[in-house]
Amino acid sequence: MSNRLSAVFSVLVLVFLFSCKPAYKEGPVTIGSLLDEMVSLKRLTFLPEPGYRTIQFSSYDRRSQSPSDSGWFANEDGFGGEPLPGFEEVIKEPDSTGIGEYLICDIQSPGVIQRLWTASITGSIRFFLDDADKPVYEGAASEFFWNPLNKLAGITDSAKYAETFRQFDATYLPVPFASRCRIEWIGNIREPHFYHVGVRVYKTGVKVEPFSAANFSKYVKKLDEVNSILVNPEDLNPAENEEVKKADLVMEPNAEHELFKLKGSEAIVYFKVKVKAEKFETALRQTVLTIYFDDKAVPQVQAPLGDFFGAAPGLNPFKSLPFSVMADSSFICRFVMPFKTTALFRIENHSSEEIILSSVVRTVPYEWQERKSMYFMARWKISHGLTAHNSESQIEDIPYLKAVGTGRLVGAAAYLYNPAGAPTSWGNWWGEGDEKIFVDRDTFPSFFGTGSEDYFNYSWSSPKIFSNPYCGQPRNDGPNNRGYVANFRWHIADDITFYERLDFYMELRHHDIVPDFSYGRIVYFYALPSLTDDYKEIESDDIRNIPYYKWSPKAYLGCAGYRFIQAEKLVVESENIDREKGNLWSEEVILTWKPKMKKEKLKFVIRSDESREKTRIGFTMAHTPSGATLTFLMNGKPVKFDNKELLDLSFPYRTVLDNHFSELLDLKKGDNELLIGITDADGSQSAQIDFVWLRF
């Protein structure tokens, strides 16, 4: 057993098994009970019974040993060819073909695999459970990580669960084991082998239903029920004894109001706010929500209103299990918030404009249990004026939460302003840094990750706007990863319990050196009343006006060698062209074309000082709700962009900048004419072009 694994289990024995005092329930942990936990939000309000500890095995760079060592920010964590193998141990050294055998984990206690993640992994997996001599699974590693519902559970129609059990590059499928879980990787250490394995470990003696495809087949109906709720969280059935309370407010600038004051032993199961404001981003950041339970001197929740709901700044629609943001500016929280005697919701408008709120809470009776029931808590922080770095000597760990006491972590979100100049991910990526989560008496993190986006369940610095039940990226201005970005991840099935303390950090490691970087974050957790943490009251400078610094594209890393020319400098004047100003655009100007007839064309002239073969042209364009579908002609011949004959610029709800590239082109010496058309031009659709990429 490796030193790290030994340390994990010694802490497990010393702290978790004996220092906490939950009353263990009789009866086994079953596949069915674990599936229920995937959508049970009320269970998070209690200390778990039976208790457990959550740990993560990953391909983090093994040169990272201690915060005091030079390798703490080392970043070779699964690409292949690392200085040290990214595994718990080497089982068999590589043979003449480069194939070796490596240990991912060997857990000798009852437990559950809750989460699997990979960005890319070659080779194969041998997976052993309990006392079986033969592996439960032996086959392609990628199938093990990305398709366990089929490969482990034997669900042949796994496609219908595609949105829920695989969430971007992470899969959530409870795989329980009664006494042991061993995972081995067989492959070439020089090839990609990124991995996370998230595991819940129980006390020895807790009864756990062994996993098998046959056992899993008994719970297909339960699987369908859970899938339905994850796809449609609004269908969570209201309790028969729910009480609904409403509050409407018109908030003047710099006003403070009581939104709700509730009495009794209850739990809030639904909180919704609909917001009306002229400047949405500013209003949502400068309106602060504060919640006090049971008249505590320090609030359990304090955050800017928009940030509290998981997507900021501004209105960024998404759907997930505990939070949803609707396009009509309704913000919904489904986390359960219990209290013994009182709950007080206060709203402070720090902006200079009027804000109108329509609010609803739904409550149910709740029996508060001393030393078992926990408060819902949310802690928001922001660091303005940072300089993001790419050098290990300048990288820092950004604190998300420091807490002393007992509770469980149930989610986190990051709200970044990344004013990088490069318009490509390889150049403007902000999230090379890893999560580091210390639990209880850890001397090394129980969670040491492989990249910020990996923690948030995606990979390869994807700029895609997406949301799933447990994770999402509801805002990413672009091009690629620059501008404002919002990421979230909810720990619902894979909550992280702690009994003495929890320290949560995320490295800030960039591809470039970027000043004026802002890093906002919020952590959601439940805690016994005695917990203390690094709460600091929100100050006016924290919620300053949203900045957008003027920028110009920078030829760096992934776009090195390109010249960038503002679109308005290459276009030939024609009708229905406007030069629209805005803070998202390069040089704060974007060319907007809104033709009224299909026959109209937007003409660009690209001059080459000699004939050139096999070159590409790029456009950075805005995708908007009114974005048009475009066609392209170069010197009279149709041209594909992104390997498509038609380029669709529509995008629901918001505006995103993205890069698009032509197929290989032959340019003649002198003027080359590029004509852009719109398939169904009627004056309602537009093409917005920020700048052009040329490489000659």
XYZ file of C-alpha atoms in Angstrom:
696
model
C 0.000 0.000 0.000
C 1.411 3.418 -0.949
C 2.385 6.011 1.667
C -0.465 8.263 0.577
C -3.039 5.470 0.748
C -1.732 4.382 4.138
C -2.039 7.965 5.363
C -5.587 8.192 4.085
C -6.645 5.104 5.955
C -4.810 5.946 9.166
C -6.705 9.238 9.213
C -9.864 7.344 8.393
C -9.364 5.138 11.420
C -8.180 7.805 13.850
C -10.614 10.545 12.967
C -13.630 9.357 11.100
C -14.275 6.024 12.732
C -13.937 7.077 16.351
C -14.112 10.868 16.800
C -17.563 11.298 15.271
C -20.539 9.771 16.969
C -23.305 9.024 14.496
C -25.747 6.282 15.415
C -25.188 3.584 12.809
C -28.321 2.191 11.275
C -28.875 -1.505 10.900
C -29.322 -2.918 7.433
C -27.206 -2.888 4.293
C -26.282 -0.094 1.940
C -27.922 -1.143 -1.322
C -27.705 -0.121 -4.937
C -31.268 1.133 -4.563
C -30.483 3.290 -1.512
C -27.462 4.741 -3.317
C -29.546 5.576 -6.382
C -32.026 7.345 -4.091
C -29.169 9.408 -2.667
C -28.431 10.793 -6.142
C -31.608 12.911 -5.952
C -32.189 13.175 -2.200
C -31.464 16.715 -1.050
C -33.004 16.341 2.402
C -30.503 13.647 3.417
C -27.724 16.235 3.158
C -29.144 18.088 6.168
C -28.170 15.251 8.552
C -24.871 13.700 9.474
C -24.749 10.491 7.432
C -25.668 7.181 9.011
C -23.701 5.032 8.485
C -20.895 7.585 8.425
C -18.287 7.676 5.690
C -15.320 9.516 4.303
C -14.967 10.590 0.658
C -11.571 10.454 -1.051
C -10.298 10.832 -4.590
C -7.625 8.910 -6.451
C -6.234 10.777 -9.435
C -3.326 11.020 -11.858
C -1.991 14.168 -10.153
C 1.723 14.888 -10.565
C 3.495 12.756 -7.926
C 6.206 15.413 -7.531
C 3.595 17.306 -5.503
C 4.413 16.200 -1.957
C 3.997 19.182 0.357
C 3.130 22.904 0.161
C 6.675 23.618 1.335
C 8.284 21.694 -1.548
C 9.150 23.029 -4.992
C 6.970 20.411 -6.702
C 3.712 21.500 -5.067
C 2.509 23.148 -8.299
C 3.926 20.526 -10.685
C 1.565 19.986 -13.609
C 2.346 16.742 -15.455
C -0.710 14.764 -14.487
C -1.755 12.323 -17.182
C -0.488 13.557 -20.549
C 2.064 10.743 -20.670
C 5.777 10.623 -20.030
C 5.631 12.118 -16.534
C 8.817 12.161 -14.421
C 7.006 9.952 -11.878
C 4.133 7.567 -12.720
C 0.805 9.102 -11.698
C -0.385 6.031 -9.794
C -0.367 4.644 -6.261
C 2.320 2.149 -7.210
C 3.969 0.371 -10.129
C 2.789 -3.252 -10.165
C 4.891 -4.332 -13.121
C 7.585 -2.307 -14.837
C 7.088 -1.617 -18.575
C 8.128 -4.418 -20.912
C 9.975 -4.044 -24.225
C 6.837 -2.629 -25.860
C 6.382 -0.011 -23.135
C 3.374 -1.707 -21.519
C 3.355 -1.765 -17.730
C 0.859 -2.373 -14.935
C -0.077 0.300 -12.406
C -2.292 0.565 -9.335
C -5.029 3.221 -9.306
C -6.429 2.176 -5.920
C -6.744 -0.763 -3.562
C -9.342 -0.067 -0.867
C -9.824 -2.763 1.757
C -13.014 -1.587 3.453
C -16.681 -1.371 2.496
C -17.413 1.523 0.170
C -18.843 2.910 -3.051
C -17.332 4.281 -6.223
C -19.382 7.464 -6.774
C -17.636 9.315 -9.601
C -15.336 8.464 -12.483
C -13.701 11.055 -14.743
C -11.212 11.102 -17.573
C -10.230 13.576 -20.258
C -8.510 10.827 -22.221
C -7.147 7.451 -21.275
C -5.577 4.690 -23.340
C -4.795 1.149 -22.276
C -7.065 -1.147 -20.300
C -8.510 -1.569 -16.814
C -8.667 -4.585 -14.513
C -11.340 -4.027 -11.883
C -11.717 -6.331 -8.878
C -14.458 -6.227 -6.242
C -14.571 -7.951 -2.869
C -13.165 -11.488 -2.798
C -13.521 -12.275 -6.496
C -10.417 -13.811 -8.103
C -11.519 -12.727 -11.549
C -11.993 -9.077 -12.473
C -15.541 -7.719 -12.639
C -14.347 -5.797 -15.667
C -11.318 -6.202 -17.899
C -11.242 -4.116 -21.025
C -10.716 -0.676 -22.538
C -10.006 1.982 -19.914
C -12.045 4.605 -21.774
C -15.137 2.372 -21.676
C -14.697 1.797 -17.947
C -14.590 5.540 -17.213
C -17.125 6.804 -19.740
C -19.614 3.969 -20.061
C -19.902 2.089 -16.739
C -23.682 1.917 -16.992
C -23.241 -0.478 -19.886
C -19.872 -2.069 -19.156
C -20.365 -2.613 -15.408
C -24.114 -2.545 -14.791
C -25.058 -4.273 -18.043
C -27.654 -1.644 -19.065
C -27.773 -2.078 -22.835
C -30.071 0.905 -23.430
C -27.685 3.295 -21.700
C -28.187 6.029 -24.319
C -31.441 7.144 -22.689
C -29.479 8.009 -19.540
C -26.827 9.938 -21.456
C -27.662 13.359 -19.961
C -27.584 12.239 -16.360
C -25.186 9.424 -15.544
C -22.493 10.784 -17.854
C -22.154 14.485 -17.162
C -19.688 15.874 -19.703
C -16.540 13.818 -18.932
C -17.583 12.487 -15.514
C -19.847 9.543 -14.834
C -21.961 9.084 -11.734
C -22.954 5.502 -11.079
C -22.862 4.012 -7.579
C -20.725 0.880 -7.579
C -20.791 -0.523 -4.004
C -18.350 -3.048 -2.613
C -18.553 -5.031 0.608
C -14.878 -5.401 1.487
C -12.513 -4.405 -1.294
C -12.115 -2.361 -4.482
C -8.990 -2.680 -6.606
C -8.440 -0.932 -9.948
C -5.376 -1.554 -12.115
C -4.344 0.205 -15.326
C -2.405 -1.641 -18.000
C -0.881 0.572 -20.639
C 1.987 2.619 -22.007
C 2.940 5.242 -19.441
C 3.935 7.563 -22.310
C 0.339 7.706 -23.570
C -2.537 9.715 -21.982
C -3.915 8.298 -18.751
C -5.918 11.016 -17.001
C -8.207 9.715 -14.278
C -10.234 10.561 -11.170
C -11.863 7.855 -9.046
C -14.110 9.280 -6.318
C -14.788 6.806 -3.522
C -16.902 6.773 -0.378
C -15.390 4.593 2.350
C -17.425 3.179 5.241
C -16.413 1.832 8.616
C -15.412 -1.826 8.601
C -18.490 -3.888 9.404
C -21.040 -1.735 7.584
C -23.115 -4.031 5.405
C -22.968 -3.173 1.726
C -24.834 -4.990 -1.017
C -22.207 -6.372 -3.419
C -22.272 -4.951 -6.910
C -23.016 -7.084 -9.940
C -24.940 -6.669 -13.143
C -27.501 -9.140 -11.794
C -27.943 -7.157 -8.585
C -28.146 -3.911 -10.504
C -30.873 -5.281 -12.769
C -33.227 -5.391 -9.761
C -33.158 -1.594 -9.614
C -33.894 -0.622 -13.216
C -37.217 0.934 -12.207
C -35.399 2.982 -9.562
C -32.821 3.944 -12.167
C -35.594 5.299 -14.389
C -37.123 7.280 -11.510
C -33.784 8.864 -10.628
C -33.062 9.634 -14.256
C -36.432 11.374 -14.623
C -35.753 13.657 -11.663
C -32.223 14.473 -12.808
C -33.497 15.432 -16.254
C -36.435 17.407 -14.853
C -35.571 18.630 -11.338
C -38.690 20.822 -11.389
C -40.635 17.550 -11.113
C -39.433 16.945 -7.560
C -42.739 16.193 -5.897
C -43.870 18.836 -3.397
C -44.815 17.494 0.011
C -48.481 17.442 0.925
C -47.827 19.598 3.982
C -45.855 22.306 2.220
C -46.565 25.909 3.098
C -45.981 28.609 0.486
C -44.982 32.169 1.354
C -44.538 35.037 -1.110
C -42.880 38.438 -0.925
C -42.708 41.230 -3.496
C -40.309 44.134 -3.121
C -39.485 47.309 -4.983
C -36.013 48.184 -3.764
C -34.727 51.722 -4.117
C -30.992 52.331 -4.494
C -28.999 51.629 -1.323
C -32.055 50.173 0.435
C -32.194 47.192 2.793
C -35.289 45.041 3.271
C -36.462 41.984 5.125
C -37.552 39.469 2.517
C -38.834 36.624 4.731
C -39.018 35.968 8.453
C -40.078 32.423 9.242
C -40.810 30.855 12.601
C -41.098 27.293 13.808
C -39.130 24.113 13.330
C -39.186 23.909 9.550
C -37.116 23.384 6.439
C -37.128 25.521 3.323
C -37.296 23.172 0.341
C -37.675 25.735 -2.442
C -36.565 29.351 -2.798
C -37.278 31.351 -5.947
C -36.562 34.968 -6.832
C -37.594 36.703 -10.025
C -35.599 39.859 -10.695
C -36.325 42.945 -12.774
C -33.589 45.514 -13.288
C -32.264 47.748 -16.032
C -28.606 46.740 -15.654
C -28.830 43.082 -14.840
C -25.178 42.260 -14.236
C -24.647 45.133 -11.835
C -27.961 44.598 -10.049
C -27.351 40.899 -9.435
C -23.789 41.430 -8.202
C -24.616 44.464 -6.030
C -27.747 43.037 -4.427
C -26.610 40.965 -1.436
C -28.619 38.077 0.015
C -28.066 37.307 3.710
C -29.767 34.453 5.587
C -29.724 33.944 9.358
C -31.007 30.732 10.912
C -32.003 30.628 14.588
C -30.861 34.191 15.338
C -27.166 33.390 14.987
C -24.826 36.402 15.145
C -23.021 35.317 11.959
C -25.199 34.576 8.918
C -25.132 31.079 7.495
C -25.526 32.458 3.971
C -24.190 35.659 2.458
C -23.569 36.211 -1.246
C -24.463 38.522 -4.112
C -27.916 37.485 -5.257
C -26.916 36.295 -8.722
C -23.788 34.535 -7.511
C -25.751 32.598 -4.886
C -27.692 30.762 -7.597
C -24.613 29.402 -9.358
C -24.155 31.556 -12.469
C -22.635 35.018 -12.536
C -22.353 37.733 -13.488
C -25.688 38.438 -15.110
C -28.509 36.229 -16.336
C -27.074 32.895 -17.508
C -29.816 30.271 -17.860
C -29.063 26.684 -16.874
C -30.740 23.686 -15.266
C -29.289 21.491 -12.527
C -30.596 19.480 -9.598
C -30.181 21.986 -6.712
C -30.186 25.233 -8.738
C -31.780 26.476 -11.947
C -31.763 29.865 -13.652
C -34.567 30.510 -16.109
C -34.536 32.757 -19.170
C -37.364 34.845 -17.645
C -34.939 35.924 -14.853
C -36.270 33.445 -12.281
C -33.600 32.053 -9.967
C -34.387 28.778 -8.137
C -32.696 27.029 -5.204
C -33.769 23.507 -4.159
C -31.181 22.897 -1.445
C -33.016 22.090 1.792
C -32.460 24.652 4.575
C -33.602 23.478 8.027
C -33.868 25.589 11.179
C -35.008 25.063 14.767
C -36.886 28.301 15.499
C -36.362 31.117 12.947
C -35.108 31.960 9.476
C -34.489 35.546 8.367
C -33.839 36.507 4.726
C -32.482 40.015 4.152
C -31.756 41.799 0.876
C -29.463 44.814 0.465
C -29.428 46.834 -2.747
C -25.992 48.434 -3.055
C -26.573 49.534 -6.647
C -27.703 52.897 -7.933
C -30.855 51.609 -9.599
C -34.277 50.341 -8.657
C -34.633 46.555 -8.401
C -37.931 44.658 -8.333
C -38.061 41.236 -6.673
C -40.830 38.634 -6.628
C -39.970 35.847 -4.198
C -41.381 32.512 -3.075
C -40.345 30.059 -0.364
C -41.870 26.657 0.276
C -41.433 25.151 3.722
C -42.237 21.843 5.388
C -42.183 20.781 9.050
C -38.741 19.542 10.104
C -37.744 17.722 13.269
C -34.405 19.202 14.304
C -32.137 16.526 15.805
C -29.331 17.746 18.038
C -25.816 16.727 16.933
C -27.256 15.359 13.694
C -29.181 18.158 11.944
C -27.066 20.719 10.115
C -27.495 24.246 8.778
C -27.188 24.998 5.082
C -24.315 27.423 4.528
C -22.895 29.376 1.585
C -19.633 31.309 1.680
C -18.734 33.721 -1.123
C -15.356 35.351 -1.721
C -13.778 37.366 -4.498
C -10.214 38.431 -5.227
C -9.858 41.393 -7.575
C -6.702 42.674 -9.229
C -4.843 39.368 -9.274
C -2.133 38.594 -11.784
C -2.574 35.091 -13.143
C 0.755 33.394 -13.872
C 2.161 30.509 -15.891
C 5.339 30.084 -13.853
C 5.377 27.613 -10.956
C 7.235 30.122 -8.795
C 4.331 32.594 -9.127
C 1.326 30.259 -8.898
C -0.867 30.445 -5.809
C -3.554 28.388 -4.111
C -6.817 30.351 -4.026
C -8.715 29.642 -0.773
C -12.316 28.548 -1.305
C -13.173 27.585 2.290
C -11.444 27.069 5.633
C -13.777 25.536 8.225
C -13.329 23.985 11.669
C -16.083 21.680 12.839
C -18.347 19.002 11.417
C -20.268 19.067 8.168
C -20.342 18.071 4.544
C -19.326 19.913 1.382
C -22.123 19.863 -1.221
C -20.963 22.203 -3.969
C -18.800 24.985 -5.319
C -18.872 27.535 -8.127
C -16.232 29.823 -9.633
C -16.886 33.240 -11.226
C -13.864 34.507 -13.126
C -12.908 37.520 -15.170
C -10.082 36.429 -17.453
C -8.903 39.455 -19.504
C -6.365 37.433 -21.500
C -5.365 38.648 -24.953
C -4.931 35.357 -26.805
C -8.184 34.326 -28.563
C -7.432 30.575 -28.322
C -7.703 28.158 -25.402
C -4.045 27.311 -25.807
C -3.062 30.762 -24.677
C -6.013 32.138 -22.723
C -6.777 29.090 -20.555
C -7.043 30.023 -16.883
C -7.546 26.634 -15.202
C -4.357 24.560 -15.289
C -4.487 24.622 -11.474
C -5.684 21.686 -9.366
C -8.177 21.447 -6.519
C -6.689 20.532 -3.139
C -9.142 19.577 -0.414
C -7.779 18.729 3.037
C -10.172 16.829 5.298
C -9.818 16.455 9.070
C -6.204 15.572 9.929
C -4.940 15.306 6.358
C -1.270 16.078 5.880
C -1.861 15.538 2.152
C -5.163 16.425 0.450
C -7.885 13.794 0.252
C -8.656 15.437 -3.103
C -5.708 16.445 -5.293
C -6.915 17.085 -8.818
C -5.527 17.397 -12.317
C -6.956 20.737 -13.492
C -9.695 23.173 -12.593
C -11.980 22.073 -15.414
C -11.477 18.461 -14.377
C -12.865 19.304 -10.953
C -15.866 20.897 -12.695
C -16.317 17.669 -14.756
C -15.193 18.825 -18.194
C -11.764 18.776 -19.869
C -9.352 20.270 -22.390
C -10.362 23.840 -21.398
C -13.640 23.417 -23.273
C -15.370 26.749 -23.993
C -18.719 25.008 -24.446
C -21.758 26.384 -22.619
C -23.377 23.401 -20.888
C -25.292 22.306 -17.814
C -25.952 18.920 -16.268
C -27.612 17.868 -13.010
C -24.335 18.154 -11.049
C -22.121 20.465 -13.135
C -22.100 23.213 -15.717
C -20.467 26.142 -17.444
C -23.365 28.579 -17.911
C -21.208 31.512 -18.962
C -18.063 31.697 -21.088
C -17.772 34.896 -23.124
C -15.003 33.833 -25.480
C -13.351 33.618 -27.798
C -12.539 30.295 -26.177
C -11.882 30.943 -22.463
C -11.406 34.703 -22.170
C -13.807 37.176 -20.602
C -16.302 36.214 -17.907
C -16.588 32.533 -17.017
C -18.856 30.666 -14.579
C -18.346 27.014 -13.560
C -20.219 24.949 -10.966
C -20.149 21.449 -9.496
C -22.566 19.995 -6.957
C -21.479 17.211 -4.581
C -24.848 15.510 -4.151
C -24.060 11.801 -4.385
C -20.360 12.425 -3.706
C -20.639 14.878 -0.812
C -17.439 15.317 1.200
C -17.970 14.716 4.912
C -15.638 16.247 7.492
C -15.606 15.867 11.264
C -12.833 18.203 12.419
C -11.977 20.594 9.600
C -12.051 21.203 5.871
C -9.632 23.345 3.841
C -10.487 23.779 0.147
C -8.073 25.432 -2.301
C -7.861 25.768 -6.085
C -4.622 26.641 -7.830
C -4.691 29.628 -10.159
C -2.410 28.631 -13.023
C -2.741 30.313 -16.434
C -1.164 29.805 -19.852
C -0.101 33.467 -19.865
C 0.690 36.292 -17.460
C -2.616 38.152 -17.085
C -3.080 41.168 -14.789
C -6.486 42.451 -13.604
C -7.737 38.889 -13.166
C -10.745 38.531 -10.824
C -11.498 35.266 -9.053
C -14.886 34.923 -7.362
C -16.020 31.660 -5.768
C -18.729 30.284 -3.535
C -18.800 27.083 -1.480
C -21.996 25.377 -0.308
C -21.929 23.069 2.708
C -23.934 21.816 5.661
C -22.579 22.147 9.188
C -23.381 21.513 12.812
C -24.093 24.767 14.698
C -20.692 24.722 16.416
C -18.727 25.074 13.153
C -16.553 28.154 12.606
C -15.098 29.230 9.286
C -13.287 32.013 7.441
C -16.450 34.065 6.918
C -15.841 37.722 6.153
C -18.652 40.197 5.624
C -19.033 41.356 2.031
C -17.606 44.843 1.516
C -18.441 47.467 -1.094
C -15.177 46.908 -2.974
C -16.011 43.208 -3.360
C -19.150 44.041 -5.344
C -17.716 46.909 -7.383
C -19.126 47.605 -10.853
C -18.450 44.801 -13.327
C -15.309 45.779 -15.305
C -14.632 45.044 -18.958
C -11.124 46.103 -19.937
C -10.474 47.057 -23.547
C -8.651 44.271 -25.337
C -6.990 43.359 -28.625
C -6.230 39.825 -29.835
C -2.699 38.647 -29.064
C -0.808 36.193 -31.293
C 0.385 33.773 -28.605
C 0.754 30.002 -28.307
C -2.208 28.456 -30.167
C -2.600 31.490 -32.446
C 1.089 32.368 -32.862
C 1.905 33.509 -36.385
C -1.528 34.992 -37.130
C -2.299 38.612 -37.860
C -5.595 39.936 -36.562
C -7.434 42.650 -38.452
C -10.622 44.276 -37.277
C -13.464 43.218 -39.583
C -14.530 46.809 -40.255
C -11.107 47.482 -41.835
C -11.462 44.733 -44.478
C -15.132 45.003 -45.368
C -16.248 46.835 -48.485
C -18.944 49.382 -47.652
C -22.460 48.183 -48.349
C -25.980 48.651 -47.067
C -27.217 47.466 -43.667
C -23.779 47.575 -42.016
C -23.303 49.019 -38.573
C -20.283 49.353 -36.315
C -21.663 48.408 -32.941
C -19.837 49.334 -29.764
C -19.648 46.967 -26.816
C -17.359 45.843 -24.037
C -17.146 42.203 -25.185
C -15.628 43.057 -28.566
C -12.007 43.448 -29.547
C -11.211 47.173 -29.664
C -14.773 47.591 -28.311
C -16.265 47.500 -31.840
C -17.939 44.737 -33.844
C -19.145 44.787 -37.440
C -22.882 44.072 -37.553
C -24.611 43.188 -40.821
C -28.379 42.771 -40.979
C -29.462 42.347 -44.636
C -33.092 42.654 -45.627
C -32.935 40.446 -48.734
C -31.375 37.065 -49.473
C -29.490 38.358 -52.502
C -27.445 40.816 -50.430
C -23.822 39.872 -49.776
C -21.225 41.129 -47.336
C -17.960 41.623 -49.194
C -14.445 41.355 -47.785
C -11.304 41.993 -49.803
C -8.224 40.070 -48.684
C -5.047 41.179 -50.399
C -2.093 38.829 -50.838
C 1.299 40.006 -52.120
C 1.815 36.673 -53.866
C -0.164 33.581 -54.795
C -0.525 31.202 -51.845
C -1.637 27.597 -51.644
C -3.339 25.838 -48.776
C -3.862 28.637 -46.327
C -6.745 29.306 -43.954
C -8.758 32.359 -43.042
C -10.396 32.732 -39.654
C -13.285 34.831 -38.376
C -14.142 35.573 -34.760
C -17.906 36.047 -34.677
C -20.670 36.607 -32.168
C -23.262 33.902 -31.573
C -26.524 35.508 -30.455
C -30.256 34.719 -30.274
C -30.675 36.555 -33.600
C -27.586 35.036 -35.214
C -27.950 34.125 -38.879
C -26.903 31.066 -40.886
C -24.073 32.021 -43.250
C -22.702 30.894 -46.601
C -19.245 31.770 -47.989
C -17.771 32.266 -51.463
C -14.057 32.873 -52.095
C -13.286 34.188 -55.575
C -16.620 32.808 -56.730
C -16.234 29.300 -55.263
C -18.146 27.923 -52.224
C -16.009 27.621 -49.098
C -16.632 25.579 -45.982
C -16.021 26.984 -42.524
C -15.518 24.496 -39.702
C -16.016 21.836 -42.401
C -19.607 22.991 -42.878
C -21.291 24.502 -45.907
C -23.609 26.479 -43.590
C -22.352 28.219 -40.452
C -25.022 28.783 -37.797
C -24.446 31.814 -35.534
C -27.582 31.408 -33.423
C -27.283 30.838 -29.685
C -30.101 30.937 -27.145
C -30.346 33.545 -24.389
C -26.912 35.167 -24.531
C -23.935 36.285 -26.642
C -20.746 34.254 -27.062
C -17.682 34.979 -29.207
C -16.278 32.028 -31.122
C -13.604 31.326 -33.740
C -14.337 29.787 -37.141
C -11.839 28.686 -39.779
C -12.056 28.019 -43.482
C -10.991 24.889 -45.255
C -7.610 25.095 -46.979
C -7.712 27.832 -49.627
C -5.628 28.890 -52.598
C -5.256 32.678 -52.765
C -4.263 34.498 -55.897
C -1.819 37.372 -55.948
C -3.625 40.655 -55.395
C -7.226 41.052 -54.236
C -9.253 38.033 -53.176
C -12.998 38.514 -52.778
C -14.812 36.771 -49.944
C -18.611 37.052 -50.039
C -20.801 36.174 -47.075
C -24.503 35.503 -47.513
C -27.404 34.789 -45.158
C -29.680 31.900 -46.067
C -33.007 33.525 -45.135
C -32.292 37.224 -44.879
C -35.333 39.288 -43.861
C -33.815 41.977 -41.647
C -34.340 40.066 -38.396
C -31.128 38.025 -38.438
C -27.603 39.345 -38.201
C -23.988 38.427 -38.733
C -21.606 40.032 -36.257
C -17.903 39.759 -37.092
C -15.296 40.969 -34.638
C -11.958 40.329 -36.350
C -10.306 38.331 -39.144
C -7.362 35.912 -38.829
C -4.718 35.929 -41.574
C -1.510 33.886 -41.665
C 0.768 35.223 -44.395
